[in-house]
Coordinates of C-alpha atoms in Angstrom, one line a residue:
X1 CA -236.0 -33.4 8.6
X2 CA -236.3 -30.0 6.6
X3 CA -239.5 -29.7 4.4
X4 CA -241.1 -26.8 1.9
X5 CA -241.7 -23.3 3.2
X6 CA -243.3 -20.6 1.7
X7 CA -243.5 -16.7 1.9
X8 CA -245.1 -14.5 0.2
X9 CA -244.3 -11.0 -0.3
X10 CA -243.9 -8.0 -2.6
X11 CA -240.8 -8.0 -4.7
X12 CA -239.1 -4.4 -6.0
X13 CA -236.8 -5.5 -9.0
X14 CA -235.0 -3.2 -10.7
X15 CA -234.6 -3.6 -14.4
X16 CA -233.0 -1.2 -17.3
X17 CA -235.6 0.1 -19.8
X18 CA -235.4 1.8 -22.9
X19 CA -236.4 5.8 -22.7
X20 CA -237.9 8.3 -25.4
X21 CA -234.0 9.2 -25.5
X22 CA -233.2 6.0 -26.5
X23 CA -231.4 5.4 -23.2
X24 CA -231.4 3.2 -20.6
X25 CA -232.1 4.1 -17.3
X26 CA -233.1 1.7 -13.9
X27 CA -237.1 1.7 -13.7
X28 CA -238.0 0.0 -10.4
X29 CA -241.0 -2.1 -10.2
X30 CA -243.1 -4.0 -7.3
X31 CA -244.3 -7.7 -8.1
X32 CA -246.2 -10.5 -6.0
X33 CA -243.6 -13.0 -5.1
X34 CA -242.6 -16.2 -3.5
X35 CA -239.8 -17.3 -0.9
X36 CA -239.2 -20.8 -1.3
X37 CA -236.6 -23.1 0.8
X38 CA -235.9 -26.6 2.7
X39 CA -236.1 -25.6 6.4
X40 CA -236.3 -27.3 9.8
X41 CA -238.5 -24.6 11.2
X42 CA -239.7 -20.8 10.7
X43 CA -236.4 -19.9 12.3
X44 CA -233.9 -21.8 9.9
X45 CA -236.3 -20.7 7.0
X46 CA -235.4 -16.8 8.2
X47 CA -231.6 -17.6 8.4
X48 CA -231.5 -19.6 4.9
X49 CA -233.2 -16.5 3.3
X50 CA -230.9 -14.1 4.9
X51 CA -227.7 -15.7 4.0
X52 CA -228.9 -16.3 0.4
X53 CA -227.9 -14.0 -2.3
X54 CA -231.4 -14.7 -4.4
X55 CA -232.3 -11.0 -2.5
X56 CA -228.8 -9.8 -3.6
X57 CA -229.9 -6.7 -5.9
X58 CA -234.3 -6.3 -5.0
X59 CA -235.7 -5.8 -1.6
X60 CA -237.9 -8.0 -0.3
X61 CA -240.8 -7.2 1.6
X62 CA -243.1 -10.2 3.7
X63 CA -247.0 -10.1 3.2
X64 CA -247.4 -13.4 5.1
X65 CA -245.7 -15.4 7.9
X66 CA -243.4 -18.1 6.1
X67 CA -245.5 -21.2 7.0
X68 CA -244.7 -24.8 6.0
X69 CA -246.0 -26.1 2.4
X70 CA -248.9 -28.3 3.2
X71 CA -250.4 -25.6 5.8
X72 CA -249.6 -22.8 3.0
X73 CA -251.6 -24.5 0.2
X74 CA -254.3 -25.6 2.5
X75 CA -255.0 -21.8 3.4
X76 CA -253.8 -20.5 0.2
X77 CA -254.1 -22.8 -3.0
X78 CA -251.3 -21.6 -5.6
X79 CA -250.5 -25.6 -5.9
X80 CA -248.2 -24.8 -8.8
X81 CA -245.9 -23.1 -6.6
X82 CA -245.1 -27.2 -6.2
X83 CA -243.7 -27.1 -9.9
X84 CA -241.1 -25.0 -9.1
X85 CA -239.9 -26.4 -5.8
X86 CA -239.2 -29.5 -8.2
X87 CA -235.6 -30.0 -8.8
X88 CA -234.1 -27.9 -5.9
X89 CA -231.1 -28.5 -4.0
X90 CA -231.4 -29.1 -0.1
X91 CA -229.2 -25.0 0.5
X92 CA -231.1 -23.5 -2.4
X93 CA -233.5 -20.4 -1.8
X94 CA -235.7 -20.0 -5.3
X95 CA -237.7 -16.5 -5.8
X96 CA -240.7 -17.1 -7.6
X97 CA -243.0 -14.4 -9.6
X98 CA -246.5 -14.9 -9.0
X99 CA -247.3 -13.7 -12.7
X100 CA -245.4 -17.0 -13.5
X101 CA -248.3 -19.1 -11.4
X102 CA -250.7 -20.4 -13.3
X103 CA -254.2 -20.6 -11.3
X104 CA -255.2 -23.6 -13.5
X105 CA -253.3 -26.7 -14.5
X106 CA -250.2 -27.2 -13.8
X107 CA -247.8 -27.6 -16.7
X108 CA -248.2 -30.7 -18.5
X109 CA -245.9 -33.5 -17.7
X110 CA -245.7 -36.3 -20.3
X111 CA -245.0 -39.1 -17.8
X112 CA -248.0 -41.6 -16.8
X113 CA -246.7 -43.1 -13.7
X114 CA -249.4 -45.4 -13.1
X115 CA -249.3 -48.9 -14.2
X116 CA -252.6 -50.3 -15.0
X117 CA -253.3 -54.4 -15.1
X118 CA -256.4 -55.6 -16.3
X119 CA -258.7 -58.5 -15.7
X120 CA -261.4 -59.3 -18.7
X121 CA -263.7 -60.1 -19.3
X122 CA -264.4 -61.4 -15.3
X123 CA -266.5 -64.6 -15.0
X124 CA -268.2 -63.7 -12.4
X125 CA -269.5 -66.6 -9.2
X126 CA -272.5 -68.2 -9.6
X127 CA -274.2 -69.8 -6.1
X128 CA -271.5 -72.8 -6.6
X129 CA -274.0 -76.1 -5.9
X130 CA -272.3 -78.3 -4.8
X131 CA -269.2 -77.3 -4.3
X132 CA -267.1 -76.7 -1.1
X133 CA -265.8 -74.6 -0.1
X134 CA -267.3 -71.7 -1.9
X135 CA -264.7 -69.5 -4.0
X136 CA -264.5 -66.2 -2.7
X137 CA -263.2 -64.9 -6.2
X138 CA -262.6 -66.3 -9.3
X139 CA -259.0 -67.8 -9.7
X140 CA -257.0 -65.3 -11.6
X141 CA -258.6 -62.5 -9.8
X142 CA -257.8 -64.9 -6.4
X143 CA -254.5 -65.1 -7.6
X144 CA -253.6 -61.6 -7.7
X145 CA -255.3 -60.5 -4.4
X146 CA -253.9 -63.6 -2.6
X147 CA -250.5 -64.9 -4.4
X148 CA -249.5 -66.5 -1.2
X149 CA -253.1 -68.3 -0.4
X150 CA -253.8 -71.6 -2.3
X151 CA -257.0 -72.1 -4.3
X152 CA -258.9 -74.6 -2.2
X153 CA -259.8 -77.6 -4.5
X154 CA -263.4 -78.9 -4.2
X155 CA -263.2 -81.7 -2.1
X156 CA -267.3 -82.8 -3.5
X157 CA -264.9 -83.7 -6.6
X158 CA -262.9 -87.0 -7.3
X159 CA -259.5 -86.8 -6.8
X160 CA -259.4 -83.5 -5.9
X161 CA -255.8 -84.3 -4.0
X162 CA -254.5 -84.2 -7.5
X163 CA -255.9 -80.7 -8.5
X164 CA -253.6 -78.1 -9.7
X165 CA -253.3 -74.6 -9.2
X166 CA -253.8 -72.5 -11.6
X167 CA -251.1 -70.3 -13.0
X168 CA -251.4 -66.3 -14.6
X169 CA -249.3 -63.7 -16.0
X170 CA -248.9 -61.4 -12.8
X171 CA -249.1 -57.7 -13.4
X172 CA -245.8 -55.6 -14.5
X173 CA -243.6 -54.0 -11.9
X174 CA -241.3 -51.6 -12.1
X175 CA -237.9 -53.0 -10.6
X176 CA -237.2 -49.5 -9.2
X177 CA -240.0 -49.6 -7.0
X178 CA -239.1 -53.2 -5.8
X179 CA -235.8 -51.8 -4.5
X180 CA -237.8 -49.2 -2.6
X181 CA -239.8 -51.7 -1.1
X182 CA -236.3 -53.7 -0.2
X183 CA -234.6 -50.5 1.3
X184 CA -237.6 -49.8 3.7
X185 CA -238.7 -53.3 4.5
X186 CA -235.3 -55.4 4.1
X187 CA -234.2 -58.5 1.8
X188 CA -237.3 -60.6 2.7
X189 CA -240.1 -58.3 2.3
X190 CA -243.2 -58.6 4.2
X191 CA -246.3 -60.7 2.2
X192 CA -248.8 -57.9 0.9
X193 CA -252.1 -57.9 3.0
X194 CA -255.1 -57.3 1.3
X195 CA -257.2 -54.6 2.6
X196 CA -261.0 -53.6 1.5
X197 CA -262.8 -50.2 1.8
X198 CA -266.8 -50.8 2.2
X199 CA -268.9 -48.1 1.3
X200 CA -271.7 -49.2 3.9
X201 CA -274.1 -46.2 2.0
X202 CA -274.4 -49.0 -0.5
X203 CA -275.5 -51.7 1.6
X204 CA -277.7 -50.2 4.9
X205 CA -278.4 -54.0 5.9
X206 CA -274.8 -54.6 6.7
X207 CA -273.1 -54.0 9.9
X208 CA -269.2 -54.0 9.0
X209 CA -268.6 -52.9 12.6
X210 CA -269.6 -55.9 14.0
X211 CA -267.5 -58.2 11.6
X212 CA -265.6 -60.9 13.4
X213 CA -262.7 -60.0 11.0
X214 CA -260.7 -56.3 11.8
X215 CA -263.1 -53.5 10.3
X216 CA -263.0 -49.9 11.4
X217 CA -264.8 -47.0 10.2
X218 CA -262.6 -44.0 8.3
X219 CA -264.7 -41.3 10.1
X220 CA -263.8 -41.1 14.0
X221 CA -265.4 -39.4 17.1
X222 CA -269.0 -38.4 17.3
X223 CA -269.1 -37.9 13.6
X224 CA -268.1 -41.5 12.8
X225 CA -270.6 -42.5 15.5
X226 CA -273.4 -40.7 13.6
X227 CA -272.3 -42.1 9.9
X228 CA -271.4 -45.3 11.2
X229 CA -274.3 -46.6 8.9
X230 CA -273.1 -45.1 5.7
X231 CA -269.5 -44.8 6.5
X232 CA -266.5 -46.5 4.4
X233 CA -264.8 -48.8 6.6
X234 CA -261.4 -50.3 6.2
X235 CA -261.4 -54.1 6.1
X236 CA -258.8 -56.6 6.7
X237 CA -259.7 -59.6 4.0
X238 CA -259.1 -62.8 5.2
X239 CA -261.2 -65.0 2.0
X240 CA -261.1 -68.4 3.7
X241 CA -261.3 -67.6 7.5
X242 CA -262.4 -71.1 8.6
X243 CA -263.5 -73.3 5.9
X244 CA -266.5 -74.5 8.2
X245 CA -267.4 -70.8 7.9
X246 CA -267.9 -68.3 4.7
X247 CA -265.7 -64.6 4.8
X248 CA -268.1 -61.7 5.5
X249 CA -267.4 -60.0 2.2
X250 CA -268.2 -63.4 0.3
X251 CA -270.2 -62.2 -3.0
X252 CA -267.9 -59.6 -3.8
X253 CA -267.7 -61.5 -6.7
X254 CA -270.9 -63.1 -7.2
X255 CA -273.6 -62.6 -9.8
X256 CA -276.4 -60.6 -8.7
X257 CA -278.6 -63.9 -9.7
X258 CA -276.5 -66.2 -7.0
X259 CA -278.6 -64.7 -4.6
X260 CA -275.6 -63.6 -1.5
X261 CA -275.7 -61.1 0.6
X262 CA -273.6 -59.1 -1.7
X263 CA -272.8 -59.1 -5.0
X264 CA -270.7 -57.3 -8.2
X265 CA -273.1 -55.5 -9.5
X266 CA -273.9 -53.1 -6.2
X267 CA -269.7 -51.6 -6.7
X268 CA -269.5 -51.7 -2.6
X269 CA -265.7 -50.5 -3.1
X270 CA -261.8 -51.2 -3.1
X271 CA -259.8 -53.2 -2.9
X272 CA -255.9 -52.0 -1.0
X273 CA -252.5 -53.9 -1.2
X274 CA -249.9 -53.0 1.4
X275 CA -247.3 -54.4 2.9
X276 CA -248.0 -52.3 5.8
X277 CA -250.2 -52.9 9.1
X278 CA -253.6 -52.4 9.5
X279 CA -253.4 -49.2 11.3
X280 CA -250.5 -47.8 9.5
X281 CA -252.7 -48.0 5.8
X282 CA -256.1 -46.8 8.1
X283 CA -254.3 -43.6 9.2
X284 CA -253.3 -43.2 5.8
X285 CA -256.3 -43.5 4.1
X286 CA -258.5 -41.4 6.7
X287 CA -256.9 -38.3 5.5
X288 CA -258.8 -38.1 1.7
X289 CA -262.8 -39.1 2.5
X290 CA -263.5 -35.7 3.4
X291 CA -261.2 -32.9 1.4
X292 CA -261.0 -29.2 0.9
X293 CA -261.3 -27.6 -2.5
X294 CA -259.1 -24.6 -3.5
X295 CA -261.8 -22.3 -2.4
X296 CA -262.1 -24.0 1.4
X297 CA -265.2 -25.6 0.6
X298 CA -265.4 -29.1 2.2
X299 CA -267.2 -32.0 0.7
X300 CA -266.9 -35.9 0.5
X301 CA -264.5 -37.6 -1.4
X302 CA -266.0 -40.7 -2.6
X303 CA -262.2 -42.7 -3.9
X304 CA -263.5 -45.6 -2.9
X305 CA -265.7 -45.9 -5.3
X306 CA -265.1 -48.2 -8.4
X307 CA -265.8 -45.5 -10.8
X308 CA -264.2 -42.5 -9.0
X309 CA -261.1 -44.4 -8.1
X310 CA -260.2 -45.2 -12.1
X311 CA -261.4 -41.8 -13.2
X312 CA -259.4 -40.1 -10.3
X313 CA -256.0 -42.2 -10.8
X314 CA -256.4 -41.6 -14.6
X315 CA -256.8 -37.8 -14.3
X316 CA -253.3 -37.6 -11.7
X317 CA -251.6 -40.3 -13.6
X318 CA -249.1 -37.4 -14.8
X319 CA -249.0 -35.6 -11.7
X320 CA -246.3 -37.6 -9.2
X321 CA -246.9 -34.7 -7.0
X322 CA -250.3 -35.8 -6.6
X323 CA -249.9 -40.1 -6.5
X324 CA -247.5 -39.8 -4.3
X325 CA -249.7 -38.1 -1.6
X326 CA -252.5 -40.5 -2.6
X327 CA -250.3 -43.6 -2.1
X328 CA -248.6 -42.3 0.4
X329 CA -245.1 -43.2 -2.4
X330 CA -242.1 -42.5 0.3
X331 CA -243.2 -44.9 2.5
X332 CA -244.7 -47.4 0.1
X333 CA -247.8 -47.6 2.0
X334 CA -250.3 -48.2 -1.0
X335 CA -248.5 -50.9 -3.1
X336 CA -251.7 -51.5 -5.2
X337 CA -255.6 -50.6 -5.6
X338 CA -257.6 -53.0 -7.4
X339 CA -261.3 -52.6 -8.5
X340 CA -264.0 -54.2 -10.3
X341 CA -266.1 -52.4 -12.6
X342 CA -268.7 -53.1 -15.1
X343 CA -267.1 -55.8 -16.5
X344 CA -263.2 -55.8 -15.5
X345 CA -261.1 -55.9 -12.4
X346 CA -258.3 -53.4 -12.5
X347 CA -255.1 -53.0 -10.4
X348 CA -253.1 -50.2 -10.2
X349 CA -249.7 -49.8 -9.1
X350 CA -247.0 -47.3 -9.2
X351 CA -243.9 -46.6 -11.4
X352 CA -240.8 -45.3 -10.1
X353 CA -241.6 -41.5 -9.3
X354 CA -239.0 -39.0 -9.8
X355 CA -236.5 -39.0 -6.4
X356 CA -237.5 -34.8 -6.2
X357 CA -241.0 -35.5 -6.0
X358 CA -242.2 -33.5 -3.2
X359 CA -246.2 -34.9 -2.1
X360 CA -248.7 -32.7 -2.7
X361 CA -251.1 -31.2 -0.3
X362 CA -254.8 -32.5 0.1
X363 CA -256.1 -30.5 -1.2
X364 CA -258.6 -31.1 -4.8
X365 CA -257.5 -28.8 -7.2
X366 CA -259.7 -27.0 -9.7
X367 CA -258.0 -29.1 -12.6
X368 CA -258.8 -32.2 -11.0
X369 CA -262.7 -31.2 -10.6
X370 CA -262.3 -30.2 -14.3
X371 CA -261.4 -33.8 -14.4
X372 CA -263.8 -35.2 -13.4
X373 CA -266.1 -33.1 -15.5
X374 CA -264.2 -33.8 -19.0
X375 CA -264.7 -37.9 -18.0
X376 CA -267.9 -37.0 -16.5
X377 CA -269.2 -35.7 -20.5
X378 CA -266.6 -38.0 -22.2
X379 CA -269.1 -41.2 -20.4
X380 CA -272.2 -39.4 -21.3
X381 CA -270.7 -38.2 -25.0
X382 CA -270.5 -42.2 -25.4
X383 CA -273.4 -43.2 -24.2
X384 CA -275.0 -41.0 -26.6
X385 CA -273.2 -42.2 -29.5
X386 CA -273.7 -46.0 -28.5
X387 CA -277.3 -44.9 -28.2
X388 CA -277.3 -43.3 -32.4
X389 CA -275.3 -46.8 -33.2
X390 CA -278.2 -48.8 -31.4
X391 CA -281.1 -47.5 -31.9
X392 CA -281.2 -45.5 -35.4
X393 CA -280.7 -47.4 -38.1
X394 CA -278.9 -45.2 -40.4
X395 CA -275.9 -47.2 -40.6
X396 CA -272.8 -44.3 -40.4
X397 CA -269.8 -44.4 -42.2
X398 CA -266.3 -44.4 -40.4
X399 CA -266.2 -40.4 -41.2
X400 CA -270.1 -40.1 -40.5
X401 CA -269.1 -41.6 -36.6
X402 CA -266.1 -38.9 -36.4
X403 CA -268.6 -36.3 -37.7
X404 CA -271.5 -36.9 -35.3
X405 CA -269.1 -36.8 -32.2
X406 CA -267.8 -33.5 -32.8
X407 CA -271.5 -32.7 -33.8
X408 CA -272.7 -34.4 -30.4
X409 CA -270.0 -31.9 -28.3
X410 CA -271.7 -29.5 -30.5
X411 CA -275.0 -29.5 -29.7
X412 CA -274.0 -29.2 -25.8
X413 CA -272.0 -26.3 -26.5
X414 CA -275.0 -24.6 -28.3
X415 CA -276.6 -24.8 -24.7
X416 CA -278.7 -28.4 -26.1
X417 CA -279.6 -30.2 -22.7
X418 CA -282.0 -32.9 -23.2
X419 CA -280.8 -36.4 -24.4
X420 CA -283.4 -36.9 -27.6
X421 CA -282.4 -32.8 -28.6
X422 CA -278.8 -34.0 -29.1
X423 CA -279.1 -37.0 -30.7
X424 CA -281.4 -35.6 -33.2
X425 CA -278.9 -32.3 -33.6
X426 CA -276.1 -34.4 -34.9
X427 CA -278.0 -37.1 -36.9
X428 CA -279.8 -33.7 -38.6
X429 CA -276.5 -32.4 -39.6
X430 CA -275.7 -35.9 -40.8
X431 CA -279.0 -36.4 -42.5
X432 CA -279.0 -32.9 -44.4
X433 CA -275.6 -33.8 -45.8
X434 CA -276.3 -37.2 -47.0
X435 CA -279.2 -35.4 -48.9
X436 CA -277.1 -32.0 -49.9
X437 CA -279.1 -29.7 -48.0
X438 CA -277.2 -26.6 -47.0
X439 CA -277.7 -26.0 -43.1
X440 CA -278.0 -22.3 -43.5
X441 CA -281.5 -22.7 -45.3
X442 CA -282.5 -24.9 -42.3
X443 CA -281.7 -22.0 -39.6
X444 CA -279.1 -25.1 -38.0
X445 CA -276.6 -22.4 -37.7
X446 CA -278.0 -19.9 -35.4
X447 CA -275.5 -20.0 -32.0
X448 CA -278.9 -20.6 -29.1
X449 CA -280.1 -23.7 -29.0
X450 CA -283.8 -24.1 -30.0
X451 CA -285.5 -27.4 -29.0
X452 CA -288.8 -26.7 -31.3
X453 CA -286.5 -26.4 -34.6
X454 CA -284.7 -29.7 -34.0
X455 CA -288.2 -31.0 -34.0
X456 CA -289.0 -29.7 -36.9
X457 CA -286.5 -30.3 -38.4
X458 CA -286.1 -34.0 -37.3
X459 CA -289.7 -34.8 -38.9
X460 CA -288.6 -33.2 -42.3
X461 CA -285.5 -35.1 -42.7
X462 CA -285.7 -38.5 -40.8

């Protein structure tokens, strides 16, 4: 099956400029530039070049071997080369000027493919006296995970023969992606397994790798036998394994006061629907724990993690370049992740992606880690301004609030770093023009932040 190749090279175009004369005349110039093409191999990459006319009137000259897209952009970077493969027919050779590359985000796309489906506020488990068997979740949350496994009634109650089950909304699909799943899997499609990722760093008291139930660890060979105490391990979840017997992830969704072994609050990981095997979604999912930045640097990549899984989706929703990779789209590996966090359980699936998405490489770009730094500040920025709400009682008007976040960003920008010299540097600015006091005759306005003025100034004006 052909797939991306790239080449890069120097590029001598031609063009007709304007002399002192007012003449034209050919001035040749040498750019950086890009080979791209569908090939089966370096060979058929050579021949599709050569028999193109892209080359027709500019030389070409090779700086680099052609080498296939995801080994390119692992060695390379240049991800938005990507962009421009977009929309390319199967024969077609594209040259690409790498003055036309942009080294930070890609171009903005206005499509969020991800469909998100909410669960609030969760009631959380409490130790269930009394009743047996023990829920493993609550029932719309059960209902979601499991659609195909009953609630079991408490049998400790009367009549419990007659109890019904309960019935939710389920989450939106897109019917595109239902007819994907029908063209790989066939009219009757497969039920969809439910799959947890542990992150056993959380919990050093648990052994996952003795679990009767299937658990294996992400990281393999002597490595995984070293980390096997703070690996993530992939978990097939079977809620109700013998109902003489509790699941080993019971008090997943237990308040941290029903005293289990685990619990909500302690955000152990994932959750992972597929419709595929055990060892097909494991293979997948070994591939993104430990990733490469642009620069080659290597580092962990903590996705399953509540909180970096919703900031992480959220921040590639618009990239189908990107989801695809990450749920492994063409062959519908990743129907859903769900996760709980502070106090919601979210699921995310996929809409249709466009039929020319090619996957990206993994590879963390330097406008994802921006990312994660915008959400990283946007958290703390809100934190700080629940804080002002909370615990200063100046009661702010609708356009004070709007006021005091900008001020809040502000102050950071200023080069402000502790918690108390931010607050105080917006509710000052808020404070002196409640009481018409002209910020220049309180030295507010100098550019370098200056901890011992917001002091002062605090005590004058609170």
């Amino acid at each position: 099956m052909s797939s991306l190749w790239i080449q890069l090279g120097q590029c001598r175009l031609i063009q007709q400029r304007e002399n002192q004369n007012e003449r034209f005349e050919p001035v040749e110039t040498d750019i950086q530039a890009a080979l791209l093409a569908f090939a089966d191999n370096k060979a058929d990459f050579e021949r599709r070049v050569a028999k193109s006319d892209v080359l027709l009137n500019q030389s070409f000259r090779p700086t680099l071997a052609a080498l296939p897209a995801e080994t390119f952009f692992q060695r390379h970077g240049m991800l938005d080369l990507l962009y421009y493969a977009r929309r390319m027919q199967p024969d077609e050779v594209r040259l690409v000027e790498m003055g036309e590359v942009f080294s930070t985000k890609p171009m903005v796309m206005e499509t969020d493919y991800l469909l998100r489906h909410q669960i609030h506020p969760v009631k959380l488990l409490d130790r269930q006296f009394g009743r047996h068997p023990k829920l493993f979740a609550p029932d719309e949350i059960a209902k979601l995970l499991f659609p195909d496994l009953p609630i079991p009634p408490d049998v400790m109650q009367r009549n419990w023969e007659q109890w019904q089950q309960p019935v939710f909304p389920p989450p939106v699909t897109d019917p595109k992606t239902t007819e994907k799943d029908t063209a790989l899997f066939g009219e009757n499609l497969p039920p969809l397994k439910c799959y947890f990722i542990l992150d056993a760093n959380k919990h050093p008291l648990l052994h996952p790798e003795e679990f009767e139930c299937r658990s294996e660890s992400l990281f393999k060979g002597k490595f995984g036998e070293e980390t096997k105490g703070v690996a993530p391990y992939l978990i097939e979840v079977h809620p109700y394994p013998d109902y003489r017997i509790e699941s080993e992830l019971m008090g997943l969704f237990h308040d941290k006061n029903a005293i289990t072994k685990l619990n909500w609050h302690e955000n152990l990981g994932i959750f992972i629907h597929s419709r595929h095997d055990f060892d097909t979604v494991f293979n997948h999912l070994r591939k993104f724990p430990i990733l490469k930045d642009e620069s080659g640097k290597w580092f962990f990549f903590r996705f399953y993690d509540p909180k970096v899984l919703r900031n992480y989706l959220n921040i590639i929703a618009n990239s189908p370049e990107k989801l695809s990779k990450f749920f492994g789209y063409d062959e519908r590996i990743i129907h859903a992740f769900g996760s709980g966090y502070d106090d919601s359980f979210y699921y995310y699936q996929l809409n249709a992606l466009p039929e020319d998405t090619i996957p990206a490489p993994i590879v963390l770009t330097n406008w994802e880690r921006e990312g994660f730094a915008e959400r990283k500040w946007q958290a703390h920025h809100q934190s700080l301004f629940d804080e002002i709400l909370k615990n200063y009682y100046y009661a702010p008007t609708e356009q004070e609030q709007t006021n005091l976040l900008n001020d809040l960003d502000e102050a950071v920008k200023k080069g402000y770093e502790s918690r108390k010299s931010i607050i105080r540097y917006a509710l000052i600015k808020m404070l002196a023009a409640r009481k018409g006091i002209d910020l220049t005759s309180l030295n507010l306005v100098q550019k370098q932040a200056d901890d011992t003025l917001i002091a002062q100034l605090w005590h004058k004006l609170k």
